[in-house]
Amino acid sequence: QPQLVESGGGSVQAGGSLRLSCSFTEDAYYAYETYCMAWFRQAPGNQREAVAGVSNSGKDTWYSDSVKERFAISRDNDKKTVTLQMNSLNAGDSATYYCAARRGLSWWVRDPDEYTDWGQGTQVTVSS
């Protein structure tokens, strides 16, 4: 199985920015480019929420309504990373953020149950 490791979480004041990164270590069978990538988040007591996703090539993206026009997802297939740039953060963005991967070309999938590989999560705390 591939290994996903998130970094970049932390504490920030409302209105600030954070940049999350996820490094992807391939297994022996499938290259990074065969995976669609996404970010999810989960706050205490809440279900895991889809935040943003990106296609295998990086050309197509989707965002939840709550983060649209504030967050930007991108991927670098040479470095095998996926990044989430988060701007204009508010307290509602506080959560543990997870990087996730699923093989195939269905980059628009937002159901967390459809993602097979996950990082350990990185905490984002936004204070008002």
Short mmCIF file of C-alpha atoms in Angstrom, two decimals:
data_model
loop_
_atom_site.label_atom_id
_atom_site.label_comp_id
_atom_site.label_asym_id
_atom_site.label_seq_id
_atom_site.Cartn_x
_atom_site.Cartn_y
_atom_site.Cartn_z
CA GLN A 1 0.00 0.00 0.00
CA PRO A 2 1.15 3.56 -0.60
CA GLN A 3 2.07 5.75 2.34
CA LEU A 4 0.61 9.24 2.77
CA VAL A 5 2.05 11.76 5.20
CA GLU A 6 0.52 15.17 5.83
CA SER A 7 2.35 18.22 7.09
CA GLY A 8 1.75 21.94 7.53
CA GLY A 9 -1.02 22.03 10.10
CA GLY A 10 -0.96 24.38 13.05
CA SER A 11 -2.70 27.24 14.77
CA VAL A 12 -3.65 30.46 13.03
CA GLN A 13 -5.88 33.42 13.69
CA ALA A 14 -9.07 33.94 11.75
CA GLY A 15 -8.36 35.47 8.38
CA GLY A 16 -4.96 33.84 8.17
CA SER A 17 -3.59 31.19 5.83
CA LEU A 18 -2.05 27.75 6.05
CA ARG A 19 -0.59 25.44 3.46
CA LEU A 20 -0.99 21.70 3.92
CA SER A 21 1.15 19.22 2.06
CA CYS A 22 0.85 15.48 1.61
CA SER A 23 3.72 13.35 0.45
CA PHE A 24 2.90 10.10 -1.30
CA THR A 25 5.21 7.11 -1.26
CA GLU A 26 4.36 4.62 -3.97
CA ASP A 27 4.10 0.94 -3.36
CA ALA A 28 5.62 -1.60 -5.73
CA TYR A 29 2.60 -1.80 -7.99
CA TYR A 30 0.98 1.51 -8.82
CA ALA A 31 2.39 4.88 -9.68
CA TYR A 32 1.22 8.11 -8.06
CA GLU A 33 -0.34 9.22 -11.32
CA THR A 34 -2.86 6.36 -11.16
CA TYR A 35 -4.42 7.91 -8.04
CA CYS A 36 -6.96 10.67 -7.63
CA MET A 37 -6.18 12.71 -4.54
CA ALA A 38 -8.36 14.56 -2.08
CA TRP A 39 -8.43 16.33 1.24
CA PHE A 40 -11.01 15.60 3.91
CA ARG A 41 -11.45 17.05 7.36
CA GLN A 42 -13.07 15.97 10.57
CA ALA A 43 -13.91 18.07 13.59
CA PRO A 44 -14.70 16.44 16.96
CA GLY A 45 -18.20 15.01 16.98
CA ASN A 46 -18.62 15.49 13.25
CA GLN A 47 -18.48 13.16 10.29
CA ARG A 48 -15.56 13.27 7.92
CA GLU A 49 -16.19 16.01 5.38
CA ALA A 50 -14.92 16.24 1.81
CA VAL A 51 -12.95 19.42 1.25
CA ALA A 52 -11.26 19.30 -2.15
CA GLY A 53 -10.08 16.83 -4.75
CA VAL A 54 -7.86 16.76 -7.82
CA SER A 55 -7.63 14.54 -10.85
CA ASN A 56 -4.70 12.34 -11.76
CA SER A 57 -3.22 14.97 -14.06
CA GLY A 58 -4.01 17.88 -11.78
CA LYS A 59 -6.13 19.63 -14.39
CA ASP A 60 -9.51 19.02 -12.75
CA THR A 61 -10.51 19.93 -9.24
CA TRP A 62 -13.56 20.06 -7.01
CA TYR A 63 -14.29 21.92 -3.79
CA SER A 64 -16.94 21.80 -1.13
CA ASP A 65 -19.17 24.84 -1.03
CA SER A 66 -17.79 25.80 2.36
CA VAL A 67 -14.23 26.26 1.07
CA LYS A 68 -14.76 27.26 -2.54
CA GLU A 69 -12.82 30.39 -3.49
CA ARG A 70 -10.82 30.22 -0.24
CA PHE A 71 -8.93 26.94 -0.68
CA ALA A 72 -6.89 25.67 -3.61
CA ILE A 73 -5.76 22.11 -4.23
CA SER A 74 -2.88 21.20 -6.49
CA ARG A 75 -0.59 18.27 -7.09
CA ASP A 76 2.94 17.77 -8.34
CA ASN A 77 3.32 14.40 -10.00
CA ASP A 78 7.09 14.73 -10.20
CA LYS A 79 7.42 15.31 -6.46
CA LYS A 80 4.47 13.03 -5.64
CA THR A 81 2.77 15.58 -3.48
CA VAL A 82 -0.64 17.17 -3.12
CA THR A 83 -1.09 20.57 -1.53
CA LEU A 84 -4.02 22.42 -0.01
CA GLN A 85 -3.60 26.18 0.20
CA MET A 86 -6.08 27.54 2.73
CA ASN A 87 -6.82 31.26 2.84
CA SER A 88 -9.27 33.41 4.79
CA LEU A 89 -9.53 30.75 7.47
CA ASN A 90 -12.30 30.90 10.01
CA ALA A 91 -13.14 28.97 13.15
CA GLY A 92 -15.34 26.61 11.16
CA ASP A 93 -12.25 25.35 9.35
CA SER A 94 -10.76 23.97 12.57
CA ALA A 95 -10.44 20.21 12.19
CA THR A 96 -8.05 17.39 11.56
CA TYR A 97 -7.23 17.37 7.84
CA TYR A 98 -6.59 14.13 6.03
CA CYS A 99 -5.01 13.44 2.68
CA ALA A 100 -6.62 10.54 0.80
CA ALA A 101 -6.05 8.60 -2.40
CA ARG A 102 -8.08 6.34 -4.66
CA ARG A 103 -6.95 4.58 -7.80
CA GLY A 104 -8.68 5.32 -11.06
CA LEU A 105 -9.88 8.28 -13.07
CA SER A 106 -13.06 9.23 -11.19
CA TRP A 107 -11.55 12.37 -9.75
CA TRP A 108 -14.96 13.87 -8.83
CA VAL A 109 -15.72 11.32 -6.11
CA ARG A 110 -16.37 12.91 -2.71
CA ASP A 111 -17.45 9.92 -0.66
CA PRO A 112 -14.68 9.14 1.87
CA ASP A 113 -15.62 5.45 1.76
CA GLU A 114 -14.43 5.39 -1.86
CA TYR A 115 -10.90 6.38 -0.86
CA THR A 116 -8.62 3.51 -0.02
CA ASP A 117 -5.50 5.13 1.36
CA TRP A 118 -5.24 7.79 4.04
CA GLY A 119 -2.68 9.80 5.88
CA GLN A 120 -2.58 10.10 9.65
CA GLY A 121 -4.02 13.61 9.66
CA THR A 122 -2.76 17.05 10.60
CA GLN A 123 -4.48 19.40 13.00
CA VAL A 124 -5.64 22.86 11.96
CA THR A 125 -6.87 25.22 14.65
CA VAL A 126 -8.28 28.63 13.79
CA SER A 127 -8.85 31.07 16.62
CA SER A 128 -11.24 33.97 16.34
#
